[in-house]
């Protein structure tokens, strides 16, 4: 009995999120009002966020065979919840111009957050699959939410079809692992692997892991599974872009790292080397392809490929510092991406058919909306990893991990990649301060909820500088976010 | 306390400039605030220079004697502290930065008209970053300022850049500048991390502190690679051939008053970095590397001089001449004797002052003539009041005429290096002849020759006159009484030359 309550306690944040979804349904049946639905979303996610603080003292808690609520999960739950909050707040002014039902967006968003949370805490293949699908399926709907624009519809279909293929890979990989080991939890795989290493089942295990990796890498858009990224980023409405770039990436990367840490099935020199090669290629290809883009959303899409490439360094290193480095890098990257996409969303608000994402739309933004422009400039600097911004702290940690593990070639690739990346980040940044052309799109100042969106941007910008100057609290949180390996 | 004052005044002043001119964009308030904050940095530095004790320490120490020191924990998990320190070397560099800062503000008084507050904010932030570089003795903090300086510098070039020949050139130049320095900076960061982790595996202490890392004995290939990381970062910034590609473009496209050149580029952060970090942290690897560095120095001397001669744009000529000057610095650094290192300091100060003067003159000339193309100028002597006279002074200074600071610098470097490598000195001396050629050629093409008109063009204003007089006085003081600089830096240079000598011995034993 006690144990049951303990498990309920562990699941409390997810229960809050689930209740939020129910409350949203109820709210919609009583009266359709985006204000109310959004308010329910904000309250629900904040309650869940608060319950995380209370849980810190009790972690780790195993919730059933499927989930493990350890400090690692709590850290990334917080990241995901904050990203969900920001995404929903950007959506308010954005959807004000959308001439159709607006409330369902928030329901989809919260459902997706729930999936991300399940994914982060999963320690069993069933949990992994449930989480991944619960994260992805609402996303199709969100990407296609402004379904009258062709680009959004196209993006959603692309994502749907390729995601489906990736899920098939994932399931097949799991099936192979199960066939070879008879186990479905990450941890017990290692026992089977220890027994079966060197025998014929070894190849099956490796193939299974490879298949799963393909699926996860697709979600992370690593080269060569990156083709969909720029189109989907460009086609999706800007708030969805913010969500996709942060929640989805964080959750999938978190589970990938947990899998690698918990399950020594992955201890294979060749596999690790291959991941290293993929990381390097992702850094280079992502940055090079971003050079010639004129659409800020596409630029962010390509740059995300490179950023995940940097992150893979930590997995290749497998060093004690890796988890901390990933936690810090993802947290800073999420904050920065939210800020950048948020500015795009607010500049495009309210929705009127096409986002103001072309680089010319940002020309001279400083003279119209100084706060937004300075925030955008900070976000670009942070993405480029310049000191005084939190992006630098992330890059510093990743570079530290690479150097501490003697991975010179990866460190070199990070340096070259960052050098290339400067070009397009600076281009966006400089445009903000140029003279504003007469033909520029009018900025609407009074979309409902715009104030809240701007508040979030302002908060993210302040956080970018604060963590850039004094990162100790974040480092302290990240160093506490350890993965629990079941005995 | 004083160190914080020196460091934060420019940043606070910059913010003040920005806010003041947002209220009232047309007033001169931002300029006065900027000038005042640089003066507030200069005056305490000056009093330290008069009052500080920079005599040679009686014993050789393993870490430098800091005249002032301040350490506050910052990121404890990594052993990173907000650690500032000031010795004779940093003092001279801070003074140089504040003087050039004041001149930059004065020089752009009338030529910057748009977004005045933001301009001065960026100018002061650049200078704040530069001063931070000179004061930081925690390697993380040092890197922090090294990169911090780039951002306002980028804006100075990108937003107020000069576009004479084609549109958008200054944007490209700004991006080129940023990419060059940032990428090489990351290389340095990787080297710093390598050094820190090497020290960690040696002693079990994770620290970025300069004083402690001086005790890290990284040698062999690993030390050599780390040293290269530092060296390349500094060689890009110096610049030395083959990393000089950004300099001429950047300077030709930076604001025409020369403000950006003065504030960011001319303050020789790279020479300081080589002196402070590369030589002391990796004495053995540096000694092994010395022949290559000296070869690069020689190439820079000749390459810079020949390229300077071939330019039509006055600012490009001056920037190539500074590449040539930096070749001497490189030779002095890697000769490593006490005299040569002292010469390096004088050369850095002298080159900064004379080049700054030539840039400001080019800016003033541009304001009057509307061009910097030397093919369209000529015969200006006698038509511009005192301006050509000042130009003559700094042209001969830049070719190393006795009584100017440049002479002392070059003389000490060559004299100090002669005992170690006489042939290099012989070859390098030839470069001074080429310096005379390009410098006099500049004089000839711009100021002599047949006049293109008779009427007098606007004479120098009092402000411009004052700037030039200040520069002349500094050049003459350092040129005639070099001990004003040398006595302040002797302690630091003595340490570095001894560490380097130990490195030379270790390297010869290793091979």
Tab-separated table of C-alpha atoms in Angstrom, chain B residues 9-21 27-40 102 105 109 117 120-121 124:
chain	number	residue	atom	x	y	z
B	9	UNK	CA	34.031	52.231	-15.357
B	10	UNK	CA	34.010	51.703	-19.138
B	11	UNK	CA	31.060	49.317	-18.975
B	12	UNK	CA	29.021	51.604	-16.764
B	13	UNK	CA	30.013	54.604	-18.845
B	14	UNK	CA	28.868	52.774	-21.943
B	15	UNK	CA	25.442	52.107	-20.476
B	16	UNK	CA	25.193	55.735	-19.416
B	17	UNK	CA	26.004	56.911	-22.946
B	18	UNK	CA	23.320	54.688	-24.341
B	19	UNK	CA	20.611	55.835	-21.950
B	20	UNK	CA	21.502	59.495	-22.168
B	21	UNK	CA	21.250	59.608	-25.902
B	27	UNK	CA	23.227	66.334	-27.524
B	28	UNK	CA	26.922	65.927	-26.985
B	29	UNK	CA	26.318	64.397	-23.575
B	30	UNK	CA	27.255	60.889	-24.692
B	31	UNK	CA	30.607	62.096	-26.001
B	32	UNK	CA	31.414	63.871	-22.752
B	33	UNK	CA	30.392	60.888	-20.660
B	34	UNK	CA	32.561	58.626	-22.773
B	35	UNK	CA	35.520	60.961	-22.502
B	36	UNK	CA	35.045	61.343	-18.773
B	37	UNK	CA	34.894	57.598	-18.180
B	38	UNK	CA	38.117	57.030	-20.100
B	39	UNK	CA	39.728	59.816	-18.090
B	40	UNK	CA	38.511	58.107	-14.931
B	102	UNK	CA	40.251	59.043	-25.202
B	105	UNK	CA	36.403	59.474	-28.709
B	109	UNK	CA	33.702	63.860	-32.246
B	117	UNK	CA	24.883	56.982	-27.888
B	120	UNK	CA	29.978	55.416	-27.768
B	121	UNK	CA	28.475	52.576	-25.800
B	124	UNK	CA	33.465	51.921	-24.329
